[in-house]
Coordinates of C-alpha atoms in Angstrom, one line a residue:
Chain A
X1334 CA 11.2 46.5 45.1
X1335 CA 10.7 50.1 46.0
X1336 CA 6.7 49.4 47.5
X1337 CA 8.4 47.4 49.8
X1338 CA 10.8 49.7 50.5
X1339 CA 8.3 52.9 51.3
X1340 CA 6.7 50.1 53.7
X1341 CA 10.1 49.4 55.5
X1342 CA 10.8 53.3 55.4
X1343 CA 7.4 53.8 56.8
X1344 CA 7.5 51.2 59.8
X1345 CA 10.8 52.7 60.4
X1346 CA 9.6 56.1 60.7
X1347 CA 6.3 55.3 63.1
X1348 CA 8.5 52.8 65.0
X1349 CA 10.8 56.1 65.7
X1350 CA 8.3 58.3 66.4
X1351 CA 6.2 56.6 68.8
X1352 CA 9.4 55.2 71.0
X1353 CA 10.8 58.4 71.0
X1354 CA 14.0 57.0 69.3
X1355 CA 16.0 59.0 67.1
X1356 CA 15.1 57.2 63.1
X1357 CA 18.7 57.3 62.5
X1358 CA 19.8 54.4 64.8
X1359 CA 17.7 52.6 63.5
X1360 CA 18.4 50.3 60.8
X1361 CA 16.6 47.5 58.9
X1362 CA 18.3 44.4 59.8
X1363 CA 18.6 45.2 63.6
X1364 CA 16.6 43.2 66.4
X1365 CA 13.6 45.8 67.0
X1366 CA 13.6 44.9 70.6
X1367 CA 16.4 45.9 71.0
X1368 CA 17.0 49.0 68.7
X1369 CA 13.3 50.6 70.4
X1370 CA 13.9 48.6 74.1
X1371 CA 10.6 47.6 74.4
X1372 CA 9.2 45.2 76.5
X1373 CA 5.7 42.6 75.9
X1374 CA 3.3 45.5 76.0
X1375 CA 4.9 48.0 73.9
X1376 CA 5.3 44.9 71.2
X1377 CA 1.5 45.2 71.0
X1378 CA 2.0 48.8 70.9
X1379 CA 4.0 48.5 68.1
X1380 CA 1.5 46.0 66.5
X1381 CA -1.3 48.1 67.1
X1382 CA 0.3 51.0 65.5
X1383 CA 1.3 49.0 62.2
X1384 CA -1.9 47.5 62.0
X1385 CA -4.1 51.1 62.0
X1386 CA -1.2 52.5 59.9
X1387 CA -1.7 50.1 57.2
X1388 CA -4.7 49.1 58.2
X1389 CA -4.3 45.4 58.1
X1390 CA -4.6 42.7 60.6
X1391 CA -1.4 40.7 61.7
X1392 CA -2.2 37.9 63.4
X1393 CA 0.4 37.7 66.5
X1394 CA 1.5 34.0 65.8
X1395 CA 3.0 35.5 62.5
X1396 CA 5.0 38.0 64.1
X1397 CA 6.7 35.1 66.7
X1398 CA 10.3 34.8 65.7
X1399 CA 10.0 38.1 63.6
X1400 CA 12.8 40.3 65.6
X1401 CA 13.8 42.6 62.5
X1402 CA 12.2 45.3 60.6
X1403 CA 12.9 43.9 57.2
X1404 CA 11.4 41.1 57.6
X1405 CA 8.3 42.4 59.6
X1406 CA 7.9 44.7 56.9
X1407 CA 7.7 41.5 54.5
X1408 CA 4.8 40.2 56.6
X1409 CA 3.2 43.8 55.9
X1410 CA 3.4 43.9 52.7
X1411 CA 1.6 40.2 51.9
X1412 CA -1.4 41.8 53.8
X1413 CA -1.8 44.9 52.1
Chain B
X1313 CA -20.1 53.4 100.4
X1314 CA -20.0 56.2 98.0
X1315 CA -16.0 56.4 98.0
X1316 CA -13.7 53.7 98.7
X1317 CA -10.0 53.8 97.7
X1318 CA -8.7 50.3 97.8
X1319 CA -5.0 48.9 96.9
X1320 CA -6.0 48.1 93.5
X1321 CA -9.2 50.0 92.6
X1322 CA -11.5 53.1 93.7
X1323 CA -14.6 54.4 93.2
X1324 CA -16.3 57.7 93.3
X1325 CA -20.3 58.6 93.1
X1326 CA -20.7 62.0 91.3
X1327 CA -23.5 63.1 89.4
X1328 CA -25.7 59.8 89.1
X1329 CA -22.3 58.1 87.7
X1330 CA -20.0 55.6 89.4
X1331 CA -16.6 55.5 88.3
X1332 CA -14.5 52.3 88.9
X1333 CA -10.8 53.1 88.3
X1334 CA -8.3 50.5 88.3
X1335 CA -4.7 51.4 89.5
X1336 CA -2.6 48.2 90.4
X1337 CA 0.8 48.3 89.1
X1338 CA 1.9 46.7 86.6
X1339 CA -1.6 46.1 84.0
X1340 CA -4.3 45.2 86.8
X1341 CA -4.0 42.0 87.0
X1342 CA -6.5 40.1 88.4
X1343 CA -5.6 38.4 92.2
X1344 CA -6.8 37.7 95.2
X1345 CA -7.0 41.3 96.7
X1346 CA -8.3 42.8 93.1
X1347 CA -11.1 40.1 93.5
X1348 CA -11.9 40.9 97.4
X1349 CA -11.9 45.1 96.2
X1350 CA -14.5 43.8 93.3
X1351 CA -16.4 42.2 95.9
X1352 CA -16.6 45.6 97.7
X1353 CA -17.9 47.0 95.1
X1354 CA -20.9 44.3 94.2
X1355 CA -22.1 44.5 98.0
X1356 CA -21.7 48.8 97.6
X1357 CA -23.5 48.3 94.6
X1358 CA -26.7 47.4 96.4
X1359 CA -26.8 51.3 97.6
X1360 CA -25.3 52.4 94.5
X1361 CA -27.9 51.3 92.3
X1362 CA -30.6 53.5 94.2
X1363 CA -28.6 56.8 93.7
X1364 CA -26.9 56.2 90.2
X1365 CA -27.8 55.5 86.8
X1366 CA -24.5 54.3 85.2
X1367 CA -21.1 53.1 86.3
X1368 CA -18.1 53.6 84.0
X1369 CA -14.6 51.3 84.2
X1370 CA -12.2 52.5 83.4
X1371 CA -8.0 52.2 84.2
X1372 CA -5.5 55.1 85.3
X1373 CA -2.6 53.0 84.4
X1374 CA -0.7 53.3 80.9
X1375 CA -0.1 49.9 79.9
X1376 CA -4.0 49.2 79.7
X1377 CA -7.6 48.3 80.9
X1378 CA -6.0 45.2 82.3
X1379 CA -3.6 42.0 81.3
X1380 CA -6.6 39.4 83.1
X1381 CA -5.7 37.3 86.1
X1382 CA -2.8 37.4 88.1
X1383 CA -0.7 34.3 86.2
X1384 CA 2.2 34.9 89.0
X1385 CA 0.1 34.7 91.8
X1386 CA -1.6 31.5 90.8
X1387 CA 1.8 29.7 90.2
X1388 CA 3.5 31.0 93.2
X1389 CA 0.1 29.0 95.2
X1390 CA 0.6 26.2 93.4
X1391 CA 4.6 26.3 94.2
X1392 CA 3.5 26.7 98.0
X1393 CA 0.3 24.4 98.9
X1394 CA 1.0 22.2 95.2
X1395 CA -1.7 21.8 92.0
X1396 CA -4.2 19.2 93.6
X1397 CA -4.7 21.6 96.7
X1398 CA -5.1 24.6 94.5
X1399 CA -7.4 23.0 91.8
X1400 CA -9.7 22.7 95.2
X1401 CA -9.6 26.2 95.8
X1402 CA -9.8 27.1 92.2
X1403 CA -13.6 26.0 92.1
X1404 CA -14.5 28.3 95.2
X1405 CA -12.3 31.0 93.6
X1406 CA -14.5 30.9 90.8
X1407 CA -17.9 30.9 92.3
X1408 CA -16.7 34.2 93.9
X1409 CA -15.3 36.1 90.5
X1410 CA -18.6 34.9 88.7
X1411 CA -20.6 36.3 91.6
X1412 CA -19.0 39.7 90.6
X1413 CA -19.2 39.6 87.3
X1414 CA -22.7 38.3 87.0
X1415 CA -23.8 41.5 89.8
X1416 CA -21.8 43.9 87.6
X1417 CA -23.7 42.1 84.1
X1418 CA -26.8 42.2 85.7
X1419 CA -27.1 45.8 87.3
X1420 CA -29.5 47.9 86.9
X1421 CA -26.6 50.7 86.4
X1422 CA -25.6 51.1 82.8
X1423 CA -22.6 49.9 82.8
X1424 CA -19.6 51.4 80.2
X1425 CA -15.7 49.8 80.0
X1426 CA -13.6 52.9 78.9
X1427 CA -10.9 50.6 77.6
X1428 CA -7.4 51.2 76.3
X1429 CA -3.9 49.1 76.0
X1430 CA -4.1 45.6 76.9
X1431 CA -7.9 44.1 77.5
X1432 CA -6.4 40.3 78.0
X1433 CA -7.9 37.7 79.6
X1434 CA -9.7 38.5 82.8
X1435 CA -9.6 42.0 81.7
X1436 CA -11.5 41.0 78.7
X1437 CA -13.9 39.3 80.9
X1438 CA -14.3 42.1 82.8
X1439 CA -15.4 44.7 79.9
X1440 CA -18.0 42.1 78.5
X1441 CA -19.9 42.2 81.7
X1442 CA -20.5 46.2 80.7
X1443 CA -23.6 47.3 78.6
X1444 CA -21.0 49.4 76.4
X1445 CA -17.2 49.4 75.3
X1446 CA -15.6 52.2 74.4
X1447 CA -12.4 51.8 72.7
X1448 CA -9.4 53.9 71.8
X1449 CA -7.4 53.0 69.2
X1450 CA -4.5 51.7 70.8
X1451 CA -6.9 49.1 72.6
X1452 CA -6.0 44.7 72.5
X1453 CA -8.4 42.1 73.2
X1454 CA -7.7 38.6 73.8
X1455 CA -7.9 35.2 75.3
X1456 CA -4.6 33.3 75.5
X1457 CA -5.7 30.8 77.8
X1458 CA -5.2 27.8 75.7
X1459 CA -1.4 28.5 76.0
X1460 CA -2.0 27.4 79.8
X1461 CA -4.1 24.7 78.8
X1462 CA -7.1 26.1 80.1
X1463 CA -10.1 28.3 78.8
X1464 CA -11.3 31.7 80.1
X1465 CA -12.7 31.5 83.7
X1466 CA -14.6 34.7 84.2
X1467 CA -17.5 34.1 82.0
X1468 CA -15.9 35.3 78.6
X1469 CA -17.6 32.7 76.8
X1470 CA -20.7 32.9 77.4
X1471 CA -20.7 36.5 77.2
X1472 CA -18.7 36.5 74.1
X1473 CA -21.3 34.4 72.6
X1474 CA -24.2 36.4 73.8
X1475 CA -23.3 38.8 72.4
X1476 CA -21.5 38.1 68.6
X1477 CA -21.3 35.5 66.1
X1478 CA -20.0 32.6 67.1
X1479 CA -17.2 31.9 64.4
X1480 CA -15.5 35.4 66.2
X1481 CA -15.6 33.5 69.4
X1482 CA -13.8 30.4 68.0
X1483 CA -11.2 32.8 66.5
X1484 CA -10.9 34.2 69.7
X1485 CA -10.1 31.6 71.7
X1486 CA -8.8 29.1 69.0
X1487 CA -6.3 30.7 67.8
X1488 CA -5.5 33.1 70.9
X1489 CA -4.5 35.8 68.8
X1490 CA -5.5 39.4 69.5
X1491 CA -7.7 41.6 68.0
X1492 CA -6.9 45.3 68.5
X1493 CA -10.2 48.0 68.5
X1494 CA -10.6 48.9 64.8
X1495 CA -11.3 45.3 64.2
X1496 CA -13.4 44.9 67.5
X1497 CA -15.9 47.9 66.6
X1498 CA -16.1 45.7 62.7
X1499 CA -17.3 42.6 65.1
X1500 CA -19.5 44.5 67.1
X1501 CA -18.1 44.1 70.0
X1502 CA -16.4 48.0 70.6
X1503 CA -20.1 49.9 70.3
X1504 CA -17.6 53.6 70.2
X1505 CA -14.1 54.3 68.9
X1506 CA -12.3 57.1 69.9
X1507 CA -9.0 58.8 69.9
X1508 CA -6.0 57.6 72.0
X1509 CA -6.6 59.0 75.4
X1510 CA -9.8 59.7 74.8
X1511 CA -12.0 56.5 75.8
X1512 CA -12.7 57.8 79.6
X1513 CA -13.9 61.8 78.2
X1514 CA -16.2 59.6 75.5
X1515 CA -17.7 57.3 78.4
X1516 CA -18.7 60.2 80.7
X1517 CA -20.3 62.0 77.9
X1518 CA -22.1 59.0 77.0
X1519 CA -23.1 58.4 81.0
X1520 CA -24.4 62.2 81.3
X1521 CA -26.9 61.0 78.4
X1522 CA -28.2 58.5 79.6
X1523 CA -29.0 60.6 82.6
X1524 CA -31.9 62.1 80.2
X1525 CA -33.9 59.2 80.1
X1526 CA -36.4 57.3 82.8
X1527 CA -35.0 54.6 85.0
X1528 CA -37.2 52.6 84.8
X1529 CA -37.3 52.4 81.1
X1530 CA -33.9 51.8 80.9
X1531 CA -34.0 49.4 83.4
X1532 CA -36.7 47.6 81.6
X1533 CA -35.0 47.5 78.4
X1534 CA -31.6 46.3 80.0
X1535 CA -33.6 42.8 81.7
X1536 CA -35.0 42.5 78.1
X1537 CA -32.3 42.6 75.9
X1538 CA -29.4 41.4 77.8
X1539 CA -29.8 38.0 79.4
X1540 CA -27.4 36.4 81.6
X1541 CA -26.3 33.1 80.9
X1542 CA -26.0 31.3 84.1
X1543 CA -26.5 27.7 82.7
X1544 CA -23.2 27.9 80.0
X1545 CA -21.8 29.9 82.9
X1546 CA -21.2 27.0 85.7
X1547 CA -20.6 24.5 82.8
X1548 CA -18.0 27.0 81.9
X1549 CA -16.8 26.8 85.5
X1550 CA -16.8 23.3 85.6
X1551 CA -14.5 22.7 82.3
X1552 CA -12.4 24.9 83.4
X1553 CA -11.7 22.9 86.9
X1554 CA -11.5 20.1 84.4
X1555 CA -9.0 21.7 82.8
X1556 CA -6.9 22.9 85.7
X1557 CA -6.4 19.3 87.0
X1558 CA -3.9 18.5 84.1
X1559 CA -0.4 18.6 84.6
X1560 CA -0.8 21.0 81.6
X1561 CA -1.5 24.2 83.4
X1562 CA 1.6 24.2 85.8
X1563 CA 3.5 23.6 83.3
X1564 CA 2.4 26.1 80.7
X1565 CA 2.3 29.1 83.4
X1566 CA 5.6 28.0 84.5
X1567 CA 6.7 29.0 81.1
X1568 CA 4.7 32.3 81.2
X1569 CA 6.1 32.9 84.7
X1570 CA 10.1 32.4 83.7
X1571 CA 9.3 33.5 80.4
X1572 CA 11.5 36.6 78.8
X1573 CA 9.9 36.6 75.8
X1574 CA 8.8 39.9 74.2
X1575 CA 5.4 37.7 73.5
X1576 CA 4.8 35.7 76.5
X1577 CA 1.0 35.5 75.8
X1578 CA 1.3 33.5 72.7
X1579 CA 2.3 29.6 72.9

C-alpha cells in the first residue's frame, strides 16, 4: 500500500531528523524507544511532531503499547 | 523586591514588565520550595503592581513550561508521616497554592504564560491563571490526574471552564489525554502561536504593547471581563481532599513513582 508507505517513510525521516539519529539505523519494525533513546518527554516530542506534520490529533491512549514505527504509522494513517 | 533569584524561580523588573522564569531541574515541578518561591512572588507583587504593567512566565528549561506538581515529593511524605497525616496537610497545602494562583489571576498586571514543552498538570494550572497564552508549537497541555484518582488541585477547573466550552473541559480531564498547541489555539485557549523557540520574544513584544495604553483602563477592563471563581474554587478544594483520602491515590502515584514507562502520565 504505497500511501502507507510514504507515511512510514515520512515518520521515519522526521523521527531521524529531530533525534539527531542517523535514518539508516532506523528500521520499521524496531522498538522506537529504543532505536531514538528517548525518554517520556521526548515521546510527546515525538507526538507533537507527527501530529503538526500530518496534522492530525492522536489521542495518547492510542499510542500505549505502540513501540514500533510500522505500526504507529498505521494509527497515522486511519486519521488522515 | 524587584529581583529575587530563588532555587526554583526568578524574577526581574525591567521596563514596566516582570518576568517570572522557572528553572528547577528536571520540568518544574511543583513542590514545597517552588510553592514557598510563588509565595514570594504574590507578597512582592504588592509593590510590583505599582511599578509594572504586565508580568510574563515563562521557563528556561528545555523539557517545558512545567510537568505540574511534584508527584515524587508527595509520595515520598506520604512514605514518611503515612496518607491520613498527609491528606491533613493536603487541605492547608491547598489554601496556600490557591492563594497564589488566585493573586497571580486577579492582578492588576497583565499577565502572559510564554509556554513550550510540557504544560501538565500544575503547570497547566499555572498558565490559566495568565490573561494570555502564548504557545509554540512544540507546546502539551494536560490533566492526567484521574490516573492518581484525583482531580486537578490548583484551580484548573474552574479556570478551564471560565474560560472555554465545557465539552473541552470534560475531554480534558475525562479522558486525560493531551492536547498539543495547534489544537489549543482551535479551542481558544492558546490566544498566539508561534514558532518553536519563539513563545518568550512573542510575549515581550506583546508586553511592550500593552505598555501604550492607560492603566487604568486596562485595569478596568481586566475586573470586568475576567472574574474569579472563588465559590467552584474551594468546592474544587474540597473534592479533591475527598479524593485524596482513598487508598486510590497512593496507589496510583506509587505506580507513577516506580514507573519506567515511556508514558507514565497515562493510566
Amino acid at each position: 500500500m504505497p500511501i502507507a508507505n510514504q507515511t512510514l517513510d515520512e515518520i521515519l525521516d522526521l523521527a531521524a531528523a529531530h533525534f539527531k539519529v542517523p535514518r539508516e539505523k532506523l528500521s520499521p519494525d524496531e522498538d522506537f524507544f529504543k532505536a531514538l533513546g528517548i525518554d517520556s518527554l521526548q515521546t510527546l516530542d515525538l507526538l507533537t511532531k507527527l501530529e503538526n506534520h500530518f496534522r492530525v490529533e492522536l489521542p495518547d491512549y492510542e499510542l500505549q503499547g505502540v513501540s514500533d514505527f510500522r505500526t504507529l504509522a498505521g494509527k497515522i494513517q486511519a486519521r488522515l | 523586591m524587584e529581583q529575587f533569584q530563588g532555587q526554583t524561580l526568578s524574577w526581574d523588573l525591567k521596563d514596566g514588565v516582570v518576568e517570572l522564569a522557572l528553572h528547577r531541574e528536571p520540568a518544574n515541578e511543583i513542590g514545597s520550595l517552588t510553592t514557598e518561591e510563588l509565595e514570594r512572588l504574590v507578597t512582592a507583587l504588592g509593590v510590583l503592581n505599582r511599578k509594572a504593567h504586565a508580568l510574563i512566565i515563562y521557563s528556561t528549561l528545555k523539557s517545558g513550561f512545567s510537568a505540574g506538581a511534584d508527584l515524587r515529593e508527595l509520595y515520598r511524605r506520604i512514605q514518611q508521616v503515612g496518607r491520613a497525616e498527609v491528606a491533613k496537610e493536603v487541605r492547608s497545602y491547598l489554601g496556600r497554592i490557591h492563594h497564589v494562583m488566585n493573586t497571580i489571576d486577579s492582578s492588576p498586571l497583565t499577565t502572559i504564560a510564554a509556554v513550550h514543552g510540557v504544560v501538565f498538570g500544575g503547570g497547566f494550572e499555572l498558565a490559566l491563571t495568565c490573561d494570555l497564552i502564548i504557545a509554540d508549537k512544540m507546546a502539551r497541555f494536560c490533566f492526567p490526574e484521574l490516573r492518581l484518582g484525583l482531580i486537578p488541585g490548583y484551580g484548573g477547573i474552574p479556570r478551564l471552564k471560565r474560560d472555554l466550552g465545557n465539552s473541552v473541559v470534560r475531554d480534558l480531564l475525562l479522558t486525560g489525554r493531551s492536547f498539543n498547541a495547534t489544537k489549543a489555539q482551535q479551542i481558544g485557549l492558546v490566544s498566539q502561536l508561534v514558532a518553536e523557540g519563539e513563545a518568550l520574544r512573542a510575549a515581550r513584544a506583546t508586553a511592550a504593547q500593552l505598555a501604550k495604553f492607560d492603566r487604568g483602563t486596562a485595569i478596568a477592563a481586566k475586573k470586568f471581563i475576567k472574574p474569579i471563581p472563588y465559590q467552584e474554587l474551594q468546592r474544587e478544594i474540597d473534592i479533591f481532599c475527598e479524593l485524596f483520602a482513598q487508598p486510590a491515590v497512593e496507589a496510583g502515584l506509587k505506580k507513577f513513582v516506580e514507573s519506567t514507562d515511556a508514558q507514565p502520565y497515562l493510566p
